[in-house]
Coordinates of C-alpha atoms in Angstrom, one line a residue:
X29 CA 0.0 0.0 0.0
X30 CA 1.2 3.7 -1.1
X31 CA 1.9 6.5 1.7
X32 CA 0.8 9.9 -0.1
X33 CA 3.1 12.5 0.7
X34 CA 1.7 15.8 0.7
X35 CA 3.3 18.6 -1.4
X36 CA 4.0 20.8 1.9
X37 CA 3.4 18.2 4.7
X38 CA 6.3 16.1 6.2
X39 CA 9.4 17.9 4.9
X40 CA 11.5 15.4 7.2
X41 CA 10.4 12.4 5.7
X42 CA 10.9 13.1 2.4
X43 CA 14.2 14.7 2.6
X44 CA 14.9 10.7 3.8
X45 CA 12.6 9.7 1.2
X46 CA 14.6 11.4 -1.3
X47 CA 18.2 11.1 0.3
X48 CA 20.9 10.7 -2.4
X49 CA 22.8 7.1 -1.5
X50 CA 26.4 8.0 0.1
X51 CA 29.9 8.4 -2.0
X52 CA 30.8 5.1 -3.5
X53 CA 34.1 4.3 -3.3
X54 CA 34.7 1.2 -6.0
X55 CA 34.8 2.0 -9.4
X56 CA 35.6 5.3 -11.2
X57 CA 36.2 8.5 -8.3
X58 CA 33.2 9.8 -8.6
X59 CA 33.6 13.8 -8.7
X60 CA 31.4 16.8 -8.2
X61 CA 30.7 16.5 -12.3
X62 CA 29.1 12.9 -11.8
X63 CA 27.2 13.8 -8.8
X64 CA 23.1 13.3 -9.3
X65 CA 21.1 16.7 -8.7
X66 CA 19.7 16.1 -5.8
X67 CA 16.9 19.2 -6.5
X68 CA 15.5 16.8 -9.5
X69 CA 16.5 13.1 -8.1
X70 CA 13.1 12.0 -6.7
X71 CA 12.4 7.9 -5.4
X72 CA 8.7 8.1 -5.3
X73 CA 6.1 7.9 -8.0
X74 CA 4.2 10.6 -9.2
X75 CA -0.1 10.2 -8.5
X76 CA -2.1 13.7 -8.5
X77 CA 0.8 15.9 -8.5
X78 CA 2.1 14.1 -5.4
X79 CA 5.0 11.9 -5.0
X80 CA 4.2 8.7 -3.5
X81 CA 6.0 6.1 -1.4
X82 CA 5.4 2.4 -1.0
X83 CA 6.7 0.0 1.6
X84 CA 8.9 -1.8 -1.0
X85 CA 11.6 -0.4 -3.5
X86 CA 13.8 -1.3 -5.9
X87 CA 17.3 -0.8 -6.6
X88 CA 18.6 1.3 -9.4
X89 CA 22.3 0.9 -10.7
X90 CA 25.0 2.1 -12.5
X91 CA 25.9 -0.3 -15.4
X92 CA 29.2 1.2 -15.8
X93 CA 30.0 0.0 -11.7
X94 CA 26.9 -1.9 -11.0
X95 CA 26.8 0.1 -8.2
X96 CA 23.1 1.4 -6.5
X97 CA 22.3 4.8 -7.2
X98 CA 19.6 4.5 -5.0
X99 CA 16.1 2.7 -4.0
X100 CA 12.9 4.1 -5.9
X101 CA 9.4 3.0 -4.7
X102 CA 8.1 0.0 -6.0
X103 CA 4.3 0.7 -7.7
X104 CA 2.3 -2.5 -8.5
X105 CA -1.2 -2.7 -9.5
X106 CA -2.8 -0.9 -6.6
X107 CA -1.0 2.6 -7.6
X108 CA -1.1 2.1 -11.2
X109 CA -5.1 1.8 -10.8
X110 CA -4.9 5.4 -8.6
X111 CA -2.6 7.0 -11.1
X112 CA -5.2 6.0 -14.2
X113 CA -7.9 7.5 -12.0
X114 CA -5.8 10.8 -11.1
X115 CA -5.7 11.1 -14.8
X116 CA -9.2 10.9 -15.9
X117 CA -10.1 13.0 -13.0
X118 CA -7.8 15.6 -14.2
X119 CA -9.0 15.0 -18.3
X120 CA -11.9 17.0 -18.1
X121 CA -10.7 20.3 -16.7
X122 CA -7.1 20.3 -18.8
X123 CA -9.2 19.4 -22.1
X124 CA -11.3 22.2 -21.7
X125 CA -8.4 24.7 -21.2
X126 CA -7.7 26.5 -24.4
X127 CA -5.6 25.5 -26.4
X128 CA -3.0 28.5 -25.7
X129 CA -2.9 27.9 -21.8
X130 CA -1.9 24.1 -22.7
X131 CA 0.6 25.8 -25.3
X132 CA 1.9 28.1 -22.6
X133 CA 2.3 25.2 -20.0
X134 CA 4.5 23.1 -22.5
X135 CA 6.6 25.8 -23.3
X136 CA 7.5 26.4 -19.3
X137 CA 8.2 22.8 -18.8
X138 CA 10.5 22.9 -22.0
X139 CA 12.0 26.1 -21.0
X140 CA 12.7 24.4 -17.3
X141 CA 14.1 21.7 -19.6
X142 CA 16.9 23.2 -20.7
X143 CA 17.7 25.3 -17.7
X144 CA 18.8 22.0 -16.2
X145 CA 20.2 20.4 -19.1
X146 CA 23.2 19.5 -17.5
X147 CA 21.4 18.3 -14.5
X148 CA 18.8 15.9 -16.9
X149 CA 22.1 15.0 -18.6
X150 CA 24.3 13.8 -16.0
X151 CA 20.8 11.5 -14.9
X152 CA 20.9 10.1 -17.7
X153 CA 24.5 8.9 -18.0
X154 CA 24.4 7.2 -14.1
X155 CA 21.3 5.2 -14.5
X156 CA 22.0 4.5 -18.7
X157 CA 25.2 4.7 -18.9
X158 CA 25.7 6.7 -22.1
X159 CA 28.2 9.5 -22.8
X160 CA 27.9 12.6 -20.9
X161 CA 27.4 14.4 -24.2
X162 CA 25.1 11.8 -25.9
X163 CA 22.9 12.7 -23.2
X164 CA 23.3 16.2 -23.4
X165 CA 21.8 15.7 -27.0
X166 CA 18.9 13.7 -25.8
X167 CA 18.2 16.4 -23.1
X168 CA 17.9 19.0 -26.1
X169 CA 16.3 16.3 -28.3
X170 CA 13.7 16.2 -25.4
X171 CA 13.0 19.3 -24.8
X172 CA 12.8 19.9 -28.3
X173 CA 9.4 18.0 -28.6
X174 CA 8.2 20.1 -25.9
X175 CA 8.5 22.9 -27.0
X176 CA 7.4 21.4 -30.9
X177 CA 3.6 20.5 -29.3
X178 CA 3.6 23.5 -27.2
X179 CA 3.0 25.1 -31.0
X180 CA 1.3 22.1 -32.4
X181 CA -1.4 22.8 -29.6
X182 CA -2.5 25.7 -31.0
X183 CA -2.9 24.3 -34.7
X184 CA -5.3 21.5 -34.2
X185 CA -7.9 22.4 -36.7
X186 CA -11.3 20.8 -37.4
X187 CA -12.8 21.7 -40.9
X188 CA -16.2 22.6 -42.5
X189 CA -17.9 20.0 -45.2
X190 CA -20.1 21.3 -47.9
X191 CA -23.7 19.5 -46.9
X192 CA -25.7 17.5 -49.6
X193 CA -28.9 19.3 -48.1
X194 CA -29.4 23.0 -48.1
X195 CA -30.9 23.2 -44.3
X196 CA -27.8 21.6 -43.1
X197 CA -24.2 22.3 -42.2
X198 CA -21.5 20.3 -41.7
X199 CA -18.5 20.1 -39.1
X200 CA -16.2 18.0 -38.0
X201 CA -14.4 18.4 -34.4
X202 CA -10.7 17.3 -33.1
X203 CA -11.2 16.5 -29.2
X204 CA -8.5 14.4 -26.8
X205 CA -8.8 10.9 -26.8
X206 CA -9.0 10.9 -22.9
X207 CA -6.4 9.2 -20.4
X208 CA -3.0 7.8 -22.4
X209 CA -0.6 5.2 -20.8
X210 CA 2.8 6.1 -21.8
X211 CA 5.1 3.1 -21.3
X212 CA 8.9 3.6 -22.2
X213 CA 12.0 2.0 -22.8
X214 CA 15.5 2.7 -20.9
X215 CA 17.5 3.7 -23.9
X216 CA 16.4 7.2 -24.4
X217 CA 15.0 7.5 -21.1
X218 CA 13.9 10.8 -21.8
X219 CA 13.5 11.6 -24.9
X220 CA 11.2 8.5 -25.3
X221 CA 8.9 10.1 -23.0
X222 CA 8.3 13.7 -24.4
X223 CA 8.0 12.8 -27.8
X224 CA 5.0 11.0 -26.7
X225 CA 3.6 13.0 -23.6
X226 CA 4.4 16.3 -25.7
X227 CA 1.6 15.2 -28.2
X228 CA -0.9 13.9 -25.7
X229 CA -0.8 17.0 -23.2
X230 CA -0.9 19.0 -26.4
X231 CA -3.8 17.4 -27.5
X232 CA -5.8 18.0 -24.2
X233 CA -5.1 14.4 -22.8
X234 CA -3.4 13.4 -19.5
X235 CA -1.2 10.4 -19.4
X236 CA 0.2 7.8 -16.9
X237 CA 3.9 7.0 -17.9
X238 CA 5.5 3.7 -16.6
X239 CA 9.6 4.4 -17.6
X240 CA 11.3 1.2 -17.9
X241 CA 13.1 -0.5 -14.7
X242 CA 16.7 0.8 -15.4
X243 CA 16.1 4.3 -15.8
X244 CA 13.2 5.3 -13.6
X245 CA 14.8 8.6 -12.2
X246 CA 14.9 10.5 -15.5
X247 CA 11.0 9.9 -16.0
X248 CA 10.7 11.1 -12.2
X249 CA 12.9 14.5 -12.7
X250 CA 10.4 15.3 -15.7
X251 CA 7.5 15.1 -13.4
X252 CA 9.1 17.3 -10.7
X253 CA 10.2 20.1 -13.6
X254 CA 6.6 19.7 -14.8
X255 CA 5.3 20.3 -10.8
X256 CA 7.4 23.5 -11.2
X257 CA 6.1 24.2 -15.1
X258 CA 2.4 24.5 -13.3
X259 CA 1.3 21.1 -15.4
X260 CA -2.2 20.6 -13.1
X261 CA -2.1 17.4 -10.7
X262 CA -2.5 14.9 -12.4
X263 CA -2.1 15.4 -16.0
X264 CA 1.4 14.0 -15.8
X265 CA 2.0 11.0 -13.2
X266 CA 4.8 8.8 -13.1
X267 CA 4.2 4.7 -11.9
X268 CA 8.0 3.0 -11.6
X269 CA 8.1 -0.4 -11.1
X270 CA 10.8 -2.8 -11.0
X271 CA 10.8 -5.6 -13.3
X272 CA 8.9 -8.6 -11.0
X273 CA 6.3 -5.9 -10.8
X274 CA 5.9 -4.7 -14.6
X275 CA 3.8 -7.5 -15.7
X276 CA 0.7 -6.6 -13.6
X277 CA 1.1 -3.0 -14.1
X278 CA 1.7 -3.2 -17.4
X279 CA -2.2 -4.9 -17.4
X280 CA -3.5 -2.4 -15.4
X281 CA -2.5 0.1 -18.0
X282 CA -4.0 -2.3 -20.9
X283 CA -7.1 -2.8 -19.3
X284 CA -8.5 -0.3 -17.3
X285 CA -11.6 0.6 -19.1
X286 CA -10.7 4.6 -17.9
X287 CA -7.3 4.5 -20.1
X288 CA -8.2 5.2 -23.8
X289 CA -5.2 4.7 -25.0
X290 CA -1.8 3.2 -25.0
X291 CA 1.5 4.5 -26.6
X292 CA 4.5 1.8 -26.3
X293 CA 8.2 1.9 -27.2
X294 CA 9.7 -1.1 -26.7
X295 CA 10.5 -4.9 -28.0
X296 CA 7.9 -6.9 -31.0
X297 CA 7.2 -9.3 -28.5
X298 CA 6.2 -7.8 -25.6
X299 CA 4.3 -5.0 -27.8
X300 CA 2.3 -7.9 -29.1
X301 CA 1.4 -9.2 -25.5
X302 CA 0.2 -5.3 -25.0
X303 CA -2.3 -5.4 -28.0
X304 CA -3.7 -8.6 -27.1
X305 CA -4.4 -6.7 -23.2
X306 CA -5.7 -3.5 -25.4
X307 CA -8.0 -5.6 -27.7
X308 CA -11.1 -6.6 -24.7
X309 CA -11.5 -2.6 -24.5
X310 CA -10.6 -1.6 -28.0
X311 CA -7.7 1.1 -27.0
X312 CA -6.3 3.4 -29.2
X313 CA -2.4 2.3 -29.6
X314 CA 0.6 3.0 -30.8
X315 CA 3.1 1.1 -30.9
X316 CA 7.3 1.9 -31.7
X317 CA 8.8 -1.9 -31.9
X318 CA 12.1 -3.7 -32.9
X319 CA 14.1 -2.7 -35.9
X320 CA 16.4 -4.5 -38.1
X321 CA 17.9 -1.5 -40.3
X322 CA 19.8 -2.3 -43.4
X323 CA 22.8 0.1 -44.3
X324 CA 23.6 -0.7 -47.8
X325 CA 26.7 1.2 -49.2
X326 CA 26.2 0.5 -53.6
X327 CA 29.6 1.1 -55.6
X328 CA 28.3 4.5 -56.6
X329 CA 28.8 5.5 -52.9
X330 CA 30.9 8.4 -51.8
X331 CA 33.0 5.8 -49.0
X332 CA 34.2 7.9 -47.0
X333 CA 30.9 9.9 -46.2
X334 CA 29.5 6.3 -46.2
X335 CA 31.9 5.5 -43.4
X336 CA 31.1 8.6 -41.0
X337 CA 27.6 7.6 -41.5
X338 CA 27.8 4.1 -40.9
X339 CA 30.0 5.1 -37.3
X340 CA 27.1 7.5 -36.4
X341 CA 24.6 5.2 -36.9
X342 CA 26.2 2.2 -35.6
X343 CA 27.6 3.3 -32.4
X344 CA 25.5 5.9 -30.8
X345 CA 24.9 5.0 -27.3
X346 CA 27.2 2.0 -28.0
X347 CA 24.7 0.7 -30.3
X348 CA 21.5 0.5 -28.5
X349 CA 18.9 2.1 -29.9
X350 CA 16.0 0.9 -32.3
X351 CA 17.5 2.7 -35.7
X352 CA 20.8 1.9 -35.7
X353 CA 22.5 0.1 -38.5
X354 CA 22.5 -3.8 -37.7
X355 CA 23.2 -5.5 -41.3
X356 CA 25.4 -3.5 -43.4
X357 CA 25.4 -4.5 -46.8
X358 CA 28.1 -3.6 -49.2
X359 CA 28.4 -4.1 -53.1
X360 CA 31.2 -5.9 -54.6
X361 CA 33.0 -2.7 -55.9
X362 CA 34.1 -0.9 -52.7
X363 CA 33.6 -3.6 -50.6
X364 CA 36.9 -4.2 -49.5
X365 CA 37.7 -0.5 -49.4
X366 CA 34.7 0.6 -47.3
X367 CA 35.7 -2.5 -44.5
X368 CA 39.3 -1.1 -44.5
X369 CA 38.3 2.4 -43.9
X370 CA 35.6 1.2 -41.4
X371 CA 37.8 -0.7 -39.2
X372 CA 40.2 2.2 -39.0
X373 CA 37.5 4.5 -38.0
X374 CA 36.4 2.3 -35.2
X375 CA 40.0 2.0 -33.7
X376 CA 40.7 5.8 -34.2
X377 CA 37.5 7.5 -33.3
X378 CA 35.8 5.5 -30.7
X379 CA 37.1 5.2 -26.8
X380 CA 34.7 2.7 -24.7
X381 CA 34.7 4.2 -21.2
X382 CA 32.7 5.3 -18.2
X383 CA 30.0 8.1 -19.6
X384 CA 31.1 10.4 -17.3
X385 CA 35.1 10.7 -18.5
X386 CA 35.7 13.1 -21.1
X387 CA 36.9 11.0 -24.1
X388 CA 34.6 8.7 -23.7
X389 CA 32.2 7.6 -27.0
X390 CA 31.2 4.3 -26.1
X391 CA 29.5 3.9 -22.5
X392 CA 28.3 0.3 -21.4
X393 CA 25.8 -1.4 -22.0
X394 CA 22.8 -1.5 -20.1
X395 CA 23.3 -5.2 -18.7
X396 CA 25.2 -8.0 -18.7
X397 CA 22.0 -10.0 -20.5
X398 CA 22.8 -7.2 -23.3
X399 CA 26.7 -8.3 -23.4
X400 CA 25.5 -12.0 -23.8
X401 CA 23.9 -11.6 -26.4
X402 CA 26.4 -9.7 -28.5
X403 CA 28.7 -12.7 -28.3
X404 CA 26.0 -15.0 -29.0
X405 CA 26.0 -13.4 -32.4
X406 CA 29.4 -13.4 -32.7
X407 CA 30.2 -16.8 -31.3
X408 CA 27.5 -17.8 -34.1
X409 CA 29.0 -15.9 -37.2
X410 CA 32.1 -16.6 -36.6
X411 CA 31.6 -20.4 -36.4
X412 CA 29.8 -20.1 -40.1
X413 CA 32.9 -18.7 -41.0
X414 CA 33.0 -14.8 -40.6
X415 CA 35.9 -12.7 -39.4
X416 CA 36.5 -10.4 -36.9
X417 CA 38.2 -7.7 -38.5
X418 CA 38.1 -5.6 -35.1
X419 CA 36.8 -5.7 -31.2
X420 CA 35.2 -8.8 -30.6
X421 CA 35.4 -9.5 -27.1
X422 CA 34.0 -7.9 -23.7
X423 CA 36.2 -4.9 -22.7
X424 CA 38.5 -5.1 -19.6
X425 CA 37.0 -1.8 -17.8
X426 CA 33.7 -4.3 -16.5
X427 CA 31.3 -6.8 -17.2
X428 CA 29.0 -4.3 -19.0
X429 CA 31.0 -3.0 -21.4
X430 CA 32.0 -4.7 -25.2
X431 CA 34.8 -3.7 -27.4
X432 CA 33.0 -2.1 -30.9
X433 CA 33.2 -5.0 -33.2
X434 CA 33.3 -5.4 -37.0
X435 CA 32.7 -8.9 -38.7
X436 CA 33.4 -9.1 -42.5
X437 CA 32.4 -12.4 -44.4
X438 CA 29.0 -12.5 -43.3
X439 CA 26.2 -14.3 -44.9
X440 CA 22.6 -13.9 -43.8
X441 CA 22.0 -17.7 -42.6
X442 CA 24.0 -16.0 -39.5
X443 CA 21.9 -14.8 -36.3
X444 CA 23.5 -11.3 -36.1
X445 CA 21.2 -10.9 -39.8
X446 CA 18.1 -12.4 -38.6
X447 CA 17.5 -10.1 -35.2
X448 CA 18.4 -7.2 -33.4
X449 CA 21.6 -7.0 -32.1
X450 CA 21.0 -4.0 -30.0
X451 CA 24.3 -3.7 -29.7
X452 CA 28.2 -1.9 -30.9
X453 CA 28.1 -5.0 -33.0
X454 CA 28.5 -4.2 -36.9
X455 CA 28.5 -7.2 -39.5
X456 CA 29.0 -6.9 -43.0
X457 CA 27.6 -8.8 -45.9
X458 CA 29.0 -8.4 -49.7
X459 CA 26.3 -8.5 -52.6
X460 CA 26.6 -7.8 -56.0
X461 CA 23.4 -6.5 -57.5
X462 CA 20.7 -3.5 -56.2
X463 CA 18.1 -6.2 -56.8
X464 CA 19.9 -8.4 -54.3
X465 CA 20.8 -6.1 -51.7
X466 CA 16.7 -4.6 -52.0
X467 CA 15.8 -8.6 -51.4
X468 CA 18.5 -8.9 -48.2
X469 CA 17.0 -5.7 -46.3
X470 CA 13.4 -6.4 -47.4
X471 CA 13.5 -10.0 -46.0
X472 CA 13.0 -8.9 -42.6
X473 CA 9.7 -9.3 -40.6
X474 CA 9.9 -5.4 -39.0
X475 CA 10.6 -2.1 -41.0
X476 CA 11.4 1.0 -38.9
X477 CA 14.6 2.5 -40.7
X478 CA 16.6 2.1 -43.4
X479 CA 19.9 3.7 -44.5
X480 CA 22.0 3.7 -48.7
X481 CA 24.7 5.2 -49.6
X482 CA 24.6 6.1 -53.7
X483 CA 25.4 9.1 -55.9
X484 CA 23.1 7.6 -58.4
X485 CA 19.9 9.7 -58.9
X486 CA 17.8 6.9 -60.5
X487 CA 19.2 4.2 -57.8
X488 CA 18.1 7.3 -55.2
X489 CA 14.7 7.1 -56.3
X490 CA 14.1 3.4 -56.8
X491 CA 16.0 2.2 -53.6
X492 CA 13.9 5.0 -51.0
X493 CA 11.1 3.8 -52.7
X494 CA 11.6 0.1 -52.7
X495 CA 12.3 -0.2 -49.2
X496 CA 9.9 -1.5 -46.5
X497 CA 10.9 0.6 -43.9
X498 CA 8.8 3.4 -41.8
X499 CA 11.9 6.2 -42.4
X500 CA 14.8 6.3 -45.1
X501 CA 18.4 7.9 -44.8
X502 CA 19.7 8.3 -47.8
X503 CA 23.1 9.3 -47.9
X504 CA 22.5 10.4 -43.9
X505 CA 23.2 7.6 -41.1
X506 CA 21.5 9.9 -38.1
X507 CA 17.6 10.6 -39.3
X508 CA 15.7 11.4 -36.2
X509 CA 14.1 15.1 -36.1
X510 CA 11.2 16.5 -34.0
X511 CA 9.9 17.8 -37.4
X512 CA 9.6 14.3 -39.0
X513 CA 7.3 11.4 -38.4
X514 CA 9.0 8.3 -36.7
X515 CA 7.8 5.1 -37.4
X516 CA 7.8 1.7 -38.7
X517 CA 5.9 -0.9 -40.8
X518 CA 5.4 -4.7 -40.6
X519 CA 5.8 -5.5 -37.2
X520 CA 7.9 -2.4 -36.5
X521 CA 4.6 -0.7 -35.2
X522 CA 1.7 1.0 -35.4
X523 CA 1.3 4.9 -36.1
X524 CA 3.9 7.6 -35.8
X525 CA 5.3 10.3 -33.4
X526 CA 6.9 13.7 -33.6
X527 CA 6.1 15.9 -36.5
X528 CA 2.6 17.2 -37.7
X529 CA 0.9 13.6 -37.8
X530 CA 2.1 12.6 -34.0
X531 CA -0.6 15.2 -32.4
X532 CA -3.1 12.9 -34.5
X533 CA -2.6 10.0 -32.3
X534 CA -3.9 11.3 -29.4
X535 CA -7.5 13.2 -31.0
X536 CA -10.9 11.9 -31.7
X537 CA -12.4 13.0 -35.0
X538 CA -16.4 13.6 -34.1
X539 CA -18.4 14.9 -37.1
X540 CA -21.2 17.1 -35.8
X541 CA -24.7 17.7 -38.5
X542 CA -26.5 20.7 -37.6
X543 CA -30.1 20.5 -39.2
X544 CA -32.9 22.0 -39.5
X545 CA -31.5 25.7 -40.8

């Protein structure tokens, strides 16, 4: 059972509640720099604008140490059902606020945003792990959809229809959707959250966010800066969990018949186990699944831009994210010449270290289960007969962390062309016609992003065309942009966010016939 802490009430108690573990002493020296903010580190959940504490908590680490950063409060079914019913309480009252007082709340909790960037950032990089600036990027990547729907929300137009019968007129109405269950993934642990929350509160909804078990806190400093924004009670609230407890709230959040509908970022599987809970009340969902994305570098490639984008798409946060490269295909011509120059770029640009040093590019990753099952694709390519050209092994810094790794002779009967990596593993795979290499990326069962290299106009064309993927980079290995819609097709997902078209997600189209004129 949940303890509701009062805004002003028992200042003692959650000073305890929200005590910052003491200095660690293993690992890296942990200076001022990697220090978490205390003013934004909060351990409870978020339920009508007030944190809550419950009698168990779970531990959040450091995957660069494995060291606890501290305990955050446990929510199970009980405070998932309160949070769904703080929302719809708070639905009607934030709906009806025009549209510019919604826009004008946004743009505070944006603006509050980047006034602690550095704060948000260095959150980021203890419970993710990813390079201090890599998360300075996300911070402003985050923010940046905040401030994106605080202008959408003033821009969602309904429209007039010509009637068929002269005593009639004809509208049709945009209106919020209702209560929205945000659930999240730990790689962009903020970012992840805006781009969907932007659209909803833009759209007059109110949502219930459940961040994923690692990263807990950054979800948790967005709902104090939205506290201090003025975002009502209860039109943001915040349920962590820790995994033995995500099943059952993950139901809750699929089931309530008061949530209308459900935005998830995560793995095919387990988005398929949350459409089967949203199908006995017919919820609205999106859904932002598992990628597979080809990279395919043809011989009319410029190889050395084809390099810098295959190490930018590749490697950010040390692979782990849903759009990065994982099957690079490369044609005949400039195959050898492209691997070369790759390999040289991995051993001269990238530095695997903790995310809080300096010169550090590649940051752990998340979990040892992550590091398994990078070696379980290379232990399976190699013994089909692949090479390691570089990397290859775990790094000697911890158990978390991988050496960036290139394979060359790489067919697709091997694993690491079949699924997501998810990881700073890059394997490459020679083919000798555009047909073929069209017939390699199109072969998968998901489609969310897609990258060529070619300075062919016609091949330009036909290949962005040809592709089953939700977004093309063509000649770009980094695609992601507030301004654009993200999203897949096949089993990649269901609808889009950012951009014009991610407001839609969250509105109700209602045609109203006035007769009788």
């Amino acid at each position: 059972m949940a303890t509701v802490l009062p805004r002003g009430a028992a200042a003692a108690r959650r000073r305890l509640l929200l005590r910052l573990p003491p200095p660690l002493s293993a690992g890296p020296a942990r200076g001022a720099s990697r220090a978490l903010p205390a003013a934004l580190v909060r351990r409870g959940g978020l339920v009508g604008g007030r944190w809550v504490e419950t009698a168990a908590a779970f531990a959040v680490q450091d995957p660069a140490s494995g060291e606890e950063l501290g305990r955050v409060s446990d929510c199970g079914a009980a405070e998932a059902r309160a949070a769904v019913r703080a929302a719809h309480e708070a639905g009607a009252a934030w709906g009806r606020l025009p549209a510019k007082e919604r826009s004008l709340r946004l743009r505070r909790w944006y603006e509050l945003m980047v006034e602690n960037k550095e704060e948000l950032a260095r959150i980021i990089t203890a419970e993710n792990g990813k390079p201090l600036k890599e998360a300075q990027g996300e911070i402003v990547y985050s923010a940046s959809f905040l401030e994106w729907f605080a202008e959408e929300a003033r821009r969602i137009y309904g429209d007039v229809i010509p009637a068929s019968a002269k005593d009639r007129r004809v509208l049709v109405l945009k209106q919020p959707v209702g209560v929205a269950a945000i659930i999240t993934p730990w790689n962009f642990p903020s970012a992840m959250i805006t781009r969907k929350v932007g659209a909803a509160l833009a759209a007059g909804c109110t949502v219930v966010v459940k961040p994923a078990e690692d990263t807990p806190l950054s979800a948790l400093a967005l709902g104090e800066l939205a506290n201090q924004a003025g975002i009502p009670a209860g039109v943001y609230n915040v349920v962590p969990c820790s995994r033995q407890q995500t099943a059952a709230v993950g139901e809750v959040l699929c089931t309530d018949p008061l949530v209308s509908k459900i935005s998830f970022t995560g793995s095919t599987a387990t988005g398929k186990i949350l459409l089967k809970h949203a199908a006995g009340t017919v919820k609205r969902v999106s859904m932002e699944l598992g990628g597979h994305a080809p990279f395919i570098v043809f011989d009319s490639a410029n190889v050395d831009r084809a390099v810098a984008g295959a190490l930018a798409s590749k490697y950010r946060n040390s692979g782990q994210t849903c759009v990065c490269a994982n099957r690079f295909l490369v044609q005949k011509g400039i195959h050898d010449e492209f691997v070369e120059k790759f390999a040289k770029a991995i051993e001269k640009e990238l530095h695997v270290g903790n995310g809080f040093d300096a010169k550090t590019t590649q940051g752990p990753l998340i979990n040892e289960k992550a590091v398994e099952k990078v070696e379980k694709h290379i232990k399976d390519a190699v013994s089909q007969g692949a090479s390691i050209v570089t990397g290859g092994k775990r790094h000697s810094l911890g158990k978390n962390f991988f050496e960036p790794t290139l394979l060359s002779n790489v067919t697709t009967k091997m694993l690491c062309t079949q699924e997501e990596t998810f990881g700073p593993l890059a394997p490459v795979i020679k083919f000798e016609t555009e047909a073929e290499a069209v017939a390699i990326a199109n072969a998968a069962n998901v489609g969310l992003a897609g990258y060529f290299y070619s300075q062919d106009p016609a091949q330009i064309w036909r290949v962005a065309e040809q592709l089953e993927v939700g977004m093309v980079g063509v000649n770009e290995g980094v695609i992601s942009s507030v301004e654009c819609p993200f999203g897949g097709v096949k089993e990649s997902g269901l609808g889009r966010e950012g951009s014009k078209y991610g407001i839609d997600e969250y509105l109700e189209i209602k045609y109203v016939c006035l007769g009788g004129l």
